[in-house]
Coordinates of C-alpha atoms and ligand atoms in Angstrom, one line a residue:
Y106 CA -18.8 3.5 -14.5
A107 CA -20.6 1.4 -17.1
F108 CA -18.2 -0.2 -19.6
T109 CA -18.4 -2.1 -22.7
Q110 CA -16.0 -4.8 -23.3
D111 CA -12.4 -3.5 -23.7
P112 CA -10.8 -4.6 -27.0
S113 CA -7.4 -3.6 -25.6
G114 CA -7.7 -6.3 -23.0
Y115 CA -7.5 -6.7 -19.2
I116 CA -5.1 -7.2 -16.4
A117 CA -6.0 -9.2 -13.3
Y118 CA -3.7 -10.0 -10.4
C119 CA -3.6 -11.3 -6.9
P120 CA -2.3 -8.9 -4.3
C121 CA -0.8 -11.9 -2.6
M122 CA 2.2 -10.3 -0.9
G123 CA 2.2 -8.6 2.4
R124 CA -0.4 -6.7 4.2
F125 CA -2.1 -3.4 3.4
G126 CA 0.9 -1.1 2.9
N127 CA 2.6 -3.7 0.7
Q128 CA -0.6 -4.3 -1.3
A129 CA -1.1 -0.5 -1.8
D130 CA 2.5 -0.2 -3.2
H131 CA 1.7 -3.1 -5.5
F132 CA -1.6 -1.6 -6.5
L133 CA -0.1 1.7 -7.7
G134 CA 2.5 -0.3 -9.7
A135 CA -0.2 -2.5 -11.2
I136 CA -2.3 0.4 -12.4
G137 CA 0.8 2.1 -13.8
F138 CA 1.6 -1.1 -15.6
A139 CA -2.0 -1.5 -16.9
K140 CA -2.0 2.1 -18.2
A141 CA 1.3 1.6 -20.0
L142 CA 0.0 -1.6 -21.6
N143 CA -3.3 0.2 -22.3
R144 CA -5.3 -2.6 -20.7
T145 CA -8.2 -2.2 -18.2
L146 CA -7.0 -3.0 -14.7
L147 CA -9.4 -5.3 -12.8
L148 CA -9.5 -4.0 -9.3
P149 CA -8.8 -7.0 -6.9
H150 CA -10.1 -7.5 -3.5
W151 CA -7.7 -6.5 -0.7
I152 CA -6.4 -9.5 1.2
E153 CA -6.5 -9.5 5.0
Y154 CA -5.4 -11.9 7.6
R155 CA -7.4 -12.4 10.7
Y156 CA -5.9 -13.7 13.9
G157 CA -6.6 -17.4 14.4
Q158 CA -8.0 -17.9 10.9
Q159 CA -6.1 -20.2 8.5
K160 CA -7.3 -18.6 5.3
S161 CA -7.1 -15.0 4.2
V162 CA -10.2 -12.8 4.0
Q163 CA -11.0 -10.9 0.8
I164 CA -12.4 -7.4 1.0
P165 CA -13.9 -5.7 -2.0
F166 CA -11.7 -3.0 -3.4
D167 CA -14.4 -0.3 -3.0
T168 CA -14.9 -1.1 0.7
Y169 CA -12.1 1.4 1.3
F170 CA -11.6 3.4 -1.9
K171 CA -13.6 5.2 -4.6
V172 CA -13.5 3.8 -8.1
N173 CA -14.3 6.9 -10.0
P174 CA -11.2 9.0 -9.2
L175 CA -9.1 6.2 -10.5
L176 CA -10.8 6.5 -13.9
E177 CA -9.3 9.9 -14.3
Y178 CA -5.9 8.1 -14.5
H179 CA -6.8 4.9 -16.3
R180 CA -9.6 2.5 -17.1
V181 CA -10.4 0.2 -14.2
E182 CA -13.2 -2.1 -13.3
L183 CA -14.1 -4.1 -10.2
M184 CA -12.9 -7.7 -10.7
N185 CA -16.3 -9.0 -9.6
D186 CA -18.2 -6.9 -12.1
F187 CA -15.9 -8.1 -14.9
M188 CA -16.4 -11.7 -13.9
A189 CA -20.2 -11.4 -13.8
K190 CA -20.5 -9.5 -17.1
Y191 CA -17.8 -10.7 -19.5
S192 CA -15.9 -13.7 -18.1
N193 CA -17.9 -16.4 -19.8
D194 CA -17.5 -15.3 -23.4
L195 CA -14.3 -13.3 -23.1
W196 CA -12.4 -15.5 -20.7
P197 CA -14.2 -18.9 -20.5
P198 CA -12.8 -21.4 -17.9
A199 CA -10.9 -23.4 -20.6
S200 CA -8.9 -20.3 -21.6
R201 CA -7.9 -19.1 -18.1
T202 CA -4.1 -18.9 -18.1
S203 CA -2.2 -17.8 -15.1
F204 CA 0.9 -15.7 -15.7
C205 CA 4.1 -16.0 -13.7
Y206 CA 7.7 -15.1 -14.4
M207 CA 8.9 -18.7 -14.0
Q208 CA 7.8 -21.9 -12.4
R209 CA 6.4 -21.4 -9.0
G210 CA 6.1 -24.2 -6.4
E211 CA 6.7 -27.9 -6.6
S212 CA 5.0 -29.0 -9.8
E213 CA 5.2 -27.6 -13.3
G214 CA 3.5 -24.4 -14.1
C215 CA 2.5 -21.3 -12.0
N216 CA 0.5 -23.2 -9.4
A217 CA -1.5 -20.0 -9.1
K218 CA -3.8 -21.4 -6.4
A219 CA -1.2 -23.2 -4.3
G220 CA -1.2 -22.0 -0.7
N221 CA -2.7 -19.1 1.2
P222 CA -3.8 -16.5 0.2
F223 CA -3.5 -17.6 -3.4
E224 CA -6.3 -20.2 -3.3
S225 CA -8.8 -18.0 -1.3
F226 CA -8.2 -15.1 -3.6
W227 CA -9.0 -16.8 -6.9
D228 CA -11.8 -18.8 -5.2
T229 CA -13.4 -15.4 -4.4
Y230 CA -14.3 -15.2 -8.1
G231 CA -14.7 -18.9 -8.7
I232 CA -11.5 -18.9 -10.9
D233 CA -9.6 -22.0 -11.7
F234 CA -6.7 -21.9 -14.2
S235 CA -6.4 -24.3 -17.1
S236 CA -2.8 -23.5 -18.0
S237 CA 0.2 -21.5 -17.1
E238 CA 2.4 -19.0 -19.0
F239 CA 5.9 -18.0 -18.1
Y240 CA 6.5 -14.5 -19.2
A241 CA 10.3 -14.3 -18.6
P242 CA 12.3 -12.4 -19.7
L243 CA 9.7 -9.7 -19.8
N244 CA 9.2 -7.6 -16.7
Y245 CA 7.0 -4.9 -15.1
D246 CA 9.4 -2.0 -15.6
V247 CA 7.3 -0.4 -18.4
Y248 CA 9.3 2.9 -18.2
H249 CA 12.5 1.4 -19.6
H250 CA 13.8 -0.9 -22.3
D251 CA 10.9 -0.7 -24.7
M252 CA 9.1 -3.1 -22.4
V253 CA 5.6 -2.0 -23.5
S254 CA 6.1 -3.1 -27.1
K255 CA 7.6 -6.3 -25.9
W256 CA 4.4 -7.2 -24.0
H257 CA 2.3 -6.2 -26.9
E258 CA 4.3 -8.3 -29.3
K259 CA 4.3 -11.4 -27.2
Y260 CA 0.7 -11.1 -25.8
P261 CA -1.6 -9.2 -28.2
P262 CA -5.0 -8.6 -26.7
S263 CA -6.7 -10.3 -29.6
E264 CA -5.1 -13.6 -28.5
W265 CA -4.7 -12.8 -24.8
P266 CA -7.7 -10.8 -23.7
V267 CA -6.9 -11.3 -20.0
L268 CA -3.4 -11.3 -18.4
A269 CA -4.0 -12.8 -15.0
F270 CA -0.9 -12.5 -12.8
V271 CA -0.2 -14.9 -9.9
G272 CA 1.3 -11.9 -8.0
A273 CA 1.2 -8.2 -8.6
P274 CA 2.7 -7.0 -11.9
A275 CA 4.7 -4.4 -9.9
S276 CA 7.7 -4.0 -7.7
F277 CA 8.0 -3.6 -3.9
P278 CA 8.8 -1.0 -2.8
I279 CA 6.9 1.0 -5.3
Q280 CA 8.8 2.2 -8.4
K281 CA 9.6 5.8 -8.3
E282 CA 7.6 6.6 -11.5
N283 CA 4.4 5.2 -9.9
V284 CA 4.5 7.2 -6.6
E285 CA 2.5 10.1 -8.0
I286 CA -0.4 7.9 -9.1
H287 CA -1.4 7.9 -5.4
K288 CA -3.4 11.1 -5.9
Y289 CA -6.1 9.2 -7.7
L290 CA -6.5 6.8 -4.8
K291 CA -9.2 8.4 -2.6
W292 CA -10.8 7.0 0.5
N293 CA -14.5 6.2 0.1
D294 CA -17.1 8.2 1.9
E295 CA -17.4 5.7 4.8
I296 CA -13.7 5.8 5.8
D297 CA -13.6 9.5 5.2
K298 CA -16.6 10.0 7.5
L299 CA -15.1 7.9 10.3
A300 CA -11.9 9.8 10.1
N301 CA -13.6 13.2 10.0
S302 CA -15.9 12.5 12.8
F303 CA -13.0 11.3 15.0
I304 CA -11.1 14.5 14.1
N305 CA -14.2 16.7 14.9
N306 CA -15.1 15.0 18.1
R307 CA -11.7 14.2 19.6
I308 CA -9.2 16.6 18.1
K309 CA -10.6 19.9 17.1
P310 CA -10.3 22.8 17.8
G311 CA -6.6 23.3 17.1
K312 CA -4.1 21.6 14.9
F313 CA -2.7 18.1 15.3
I314 CA 0.3 16.0 14.8
G315 CA -0.2 12.5 13.6
I316 CA 2.4 10.0 14.4
H317 CA 2.9 6.3 13.3
L318 CA 4.5 4.0 15.8
R319 CA 5.3 0.7 14.1
N320 CA 6.4 -1.4 17.1
G321 CA 4.9 -4.9 16.9
I322 CA 7.0 -8.0 17.2
D323 CA 7.1 -8.6 13.5
W324 CA 8.6 -5.2 13.1
V325 CA 11.3 -5.7 15.8
R326 CA 12.4 -8.8 13.8
A327 CA 12.3 -7.0 10.5
C328 CA 14.5 -4.2 11.9
E329 CA 17.2 -6.7 12.8
H330 CA 17.9 -7.0 9.1
I331 CA 18.6 -3.4 8.8
T332 CA 22.4 -3.5 8.7
K333 CA 22.5 -6.2 6.0
N334 CA 20.0 -4.6 3.7
S335 CA 20.1 -0.8 3.8
L336 CA 17.2 -0.3 1.4
L337 CA 14.8 -2.4 3.4
F338 CA 11.1 -2.1 2.6
S339 CA 10.0 1.5 2.0
A340 CA 13.3 3.1 2.9
P341 CA 13.6 4.8 -0.5
Q342 CA 10.8 7.2 0.6
C343 CA 13.3 9.1 2.7
L344 CA 16.8 7.7 1.8
G345 CA 16.2 7.9 -1.9
Y346 CA 16.2 5.0 -4.4
R347 CA 20.0 5.1 -4.6
N348 CA 20.6 6.0 -0.9
E349 CA 21.2 9.6 -2.0
Y350 CA 20.0 10.8 1.4
G351 CA 21.9 8.4 3.6
K352 CA 22.0 4.8 4.9
A353 CA 19.4 3.2 7.0
T354 CA 20.0 2.9 10.8
E355 CA 18.4 0.9 13.4
E356 CA 16.8 4.0 14.8
L357 CA 15.2 4.8 11.4
C358 CA 13.5 1.4 11.6
Y359 CA 12.8 1.3 15.3
P360 CA 13.3 4.7 17.0
T361 CA 13.8 4.7 20.8
F362 CA 11.2 6.3 23.0
E363 CA 13.7 9.1 23.6
T364 CA 14.0 9.8 19.9
V365 CA 10.2 9.9 19.5
V366 CA 9.8 12.3 22.4
K367 CA 12.7 14.6 21.3
Q368 CA 11.4 14.8 17.7
L369 CA 7.8 15.5 18.9
K370 CA 9.0 18.2 21.3
R371 CA 10.9 19.8 18.5
L372 CA 7.9 19.9 16.3
I373 CA 5.6 21.1 19.0
R374 CA 8.0 23.9 19.9
K375 CA 8.2 24.9 16.3
Y376 CA 4.4 25.2 15.9
G377 CA 3.8 26.0 19.5
K378 CA 0.3 27.0 20.7
D379 CA -1.5 26.0 17.5
I380 CA -1.1 22.3 18.3
S381 CA -3.8 20.9 20.5
T382 CA -3.4 17.2 20.0
V383 CA -1.0 14.4 19.2
F384 CA -2.8 11.5 17.4
V385 CA -1.0 8.2 17.7
A386 CA -1.5 5.3 15.2
S387 CA 0.2 2.0 16.0
D388 CA 0.0 -1.7 15.2
N389 CA 0.9 -2.6 18.8
N390 CA 1.7 -0.1 21.5
H391 CA 0.4 3.4 21.3
L392 CA 2.4 4.5 24.3
I393 CA -0.4 6.9 25.3
P394 CA 0.4 7.1 29.1
E395 CA 4.1 7.4 28.4
L396 CA 3.7 10.1 25.8
S397 CA 1.2 12.0 27.8
H398 CA 3.6 12.0 30.7
A399 CA 6.6 13.0 28.6
L400 CA 4.7 15.8 26.9
S401 CA 3.0 17.0 30.1
S402 CA 4.8 20.4 30.0
F403 CA 2.8 21.3 26.9
D404 CA -0.9 22.0 26.9
L405 CA -2.1 19.2 24.6
K406 CA -3.7 15.8 24.6
T407 CA -2.5 12.5 23.3
V408 CA -5.1 10.3 21.7
K409 CA -5.7 7.2 19.6
Y410 CA -8.6 5.8 17.6
D411 CA -10.8 3.8 19.8
R412 CA -10.6 0.7 17.6
D413 CA -8.0 -1.2 15.8
N414 CA -8.8 0.0 12.3
P415 CA -5.8 0.4 10.0
H416 CA -7.7 2.2 7.3
V417 CA -9.2 4.8 9.6
D418 CA -5.8 5.3 11.2
L419 CA -4.3 5.9 7.8
A420 CA -7.1 8.3 6.8
I421 CA -6.7 10.3 10.0
L422 CA -2.9 10.5 9.6
G423 CA -3.5 11.7 6.0
K424 CA -5.5 14.6 7.4
A425 CA -3.1 15.6 10.2
D426 CA -1.5 19.1 10.1
Y427 CA 1.9 17.5 10.6
F428 CA 3.0 13.9 10.3
I429 CA 5.9 11.9 11.6
G430 CA 6.2 8.4 10.1
N431 CA 8.4 5.4 9.9
C432 CA 10.6 5.6 6.8
I433 CA 11.0 1.8 6.5
S434 CA 7.3 1.0 6.8
S435 CA 5.0 0.8 3.8
F436 CA 2.1 1.7 6.1
S437 CA 3.8 5.1 6.7
A438 CA 4.6 5.3 3.0
F439 CA 0.9 5.2 2.2
V440 CA 0.4 8.3 4.4
K441 CA 3.4 10.1 3.0
R442 CA 2.3 9.7 -0.6
E443 CA -1.2 10.8 0.2
R444 CA 0.0 13.8 2.1
D445 CA 2.5 14.7 -0.6
S446 CA -0.3 14.7 -3.1
N447 CA -2.1 17.2 -0.9
G448 CA 0.9 19.4 -0.2
L449 CA 1.1 18.5 3.5
P450 CA 4.4 18.3 5.4
N451 CA 6.0 15.0 6.5
E452 CA 8.9 13.9 8.7
F453 CA 10.4 10.5 9.6
W454 CA 11.7 9.3 12.9
A455 CA 15.4 9.6 13.2
F456 CA 15.8 11.2 9.8
P457 CA 17.9 12.8 8.5
V458 CA 20.2 10.1 9.8
N459 CA 23.2 11.1 11.8
Q460 CA 26.0 10.2 9.5
K461 CA 28.4 9.9 12.4
N462 CA 26.6 6.8 13.6
Ligands
GFB323 O1 0.7 -2.3 6.0 P1 1.9 -3.1 6.1 O2 2.2 -3.9 4.8 O3 3.1 -2.2 6.5 O4 1.7 -4.2 7.2 P2 4.6 -2.4 6.9 C1 1.6 -3.8 8.5 C2 0.2 -4.1 9.1 O5 0.2 -3.9 10.5 C3 -0.9 -3.1 8.5 C4 -1.0 -3.2 10.9 O6 -1.5 -3.5 7.3 C5 -1.9 -3.1 9.7 O7 -2.7 -4.2 9.6 N1 -0.5 -1.8 11.3 C6 0.7 -1.2 11.1 C7 -1.4 -0.9 11.9 N2 0.6 0.0 11.6 C8 -0.6 0.2 12.1 C9 -1.3 1.4 12.7 O8 -0.7 2.4 12.9 N3 -2.6 1.2 13.0 C10 -3.2 0.0 12.8 N4 -4.5 0.0 13.2 N5 -2.7 -1.0 12.2 C11 5.4 -5.0 6.7 C12 4.6 -6.1 6.1 O9 4.6 -4.0 7.3 O10 6.1 -5.5 7.8 C13 5.5 -7.1 5.6 O11 3.7 -5.7 5.1 C14 6.3 -7.7 6.7 O12 4.8 -8.1 5.0 C15 7.0 -6.6 7.5 O13 5.4 -8.4 7.6 C16 7.7 -7.0 8.8 O14 5.5 -2.2 5.7 O15 4.8 -1.6 8.1

């Protein structure tokens, strides 16, 4: 993907909010935004948090995903490549403006590098900002209100070659219009190979159900907010963006073990002897002994990936014959979008919700 400088300009941003699932939602929004503005999207590093480390770790975008399929949708370039090739003449240090909606933090301006992961992210590219720009009242919803021409008018690429956003120019959860862009996001060969070799060695022959159990302590706490905010996190993926398909329940967020087993048994009975394996992905407790015991009347095994590797877990879930995910979790939402783009079936725990509850 060799590029000459883009006269239509660039968009850079920090995926500074949340972990992988949140960042993926934001990424799809950001590329949708860049396409609408006809600017090249600079692919940021993914931001990860390691236990016991004060500062975030930045992982190159292409460590997990292929760049080329994205080009079928819109012009993109790795942030690092852009910085090495063009930054000095196109975006010299004295002209590096950070964009935010309104003042952020204690002192005047965007304070783009204040706090973690903000500082580590921009330091990855040796970027310091010389000024701030508040873009309010413009916003990222480029599908309504003539927003694209408003951005062009206020920030023409001739004067503003790079719009560098302090956070993602996108909403969370992902805007409906951007969901389909997921089909251009493809695991790179390495992740694909790890997922495939696990499937070939530990699952095949036979079909398998992939399930996502989001049950860490952070999740328990998040689910406590469920009654106050019925469209929590990725809930629109099953409830609809306007709650067309029901209101969130505690079970939708944190299904009981009984619900998990009941739903699994229903699916296994439906597809019967074809299913050889249940693959469990989890951030905390895979419940392998408990599930093996509960499903012992069926002739199948219950397995997990031997390491804590969220991306390989996601890739395996994406390839499962059937999937049951967590409607509230953006980690599950990643899987659902990928599977939808491949025409594979999905279910969510405790959905459809029992309206009597
Ligand atoms: O991906 P994520 O934004 O999804 O954050 P949610 C959850 C993180 O937990 C993932 C790990 O990025 C993984 O690091 N994780 C979750 C898993 N499920 C699995 C799994 O099945 N396998 C492995 N290996 N790791 C939101 C956060 O999480 O939860 C919000 O993004 C907030 O910032 C909220 O903290 C409570 O949408 O599930």
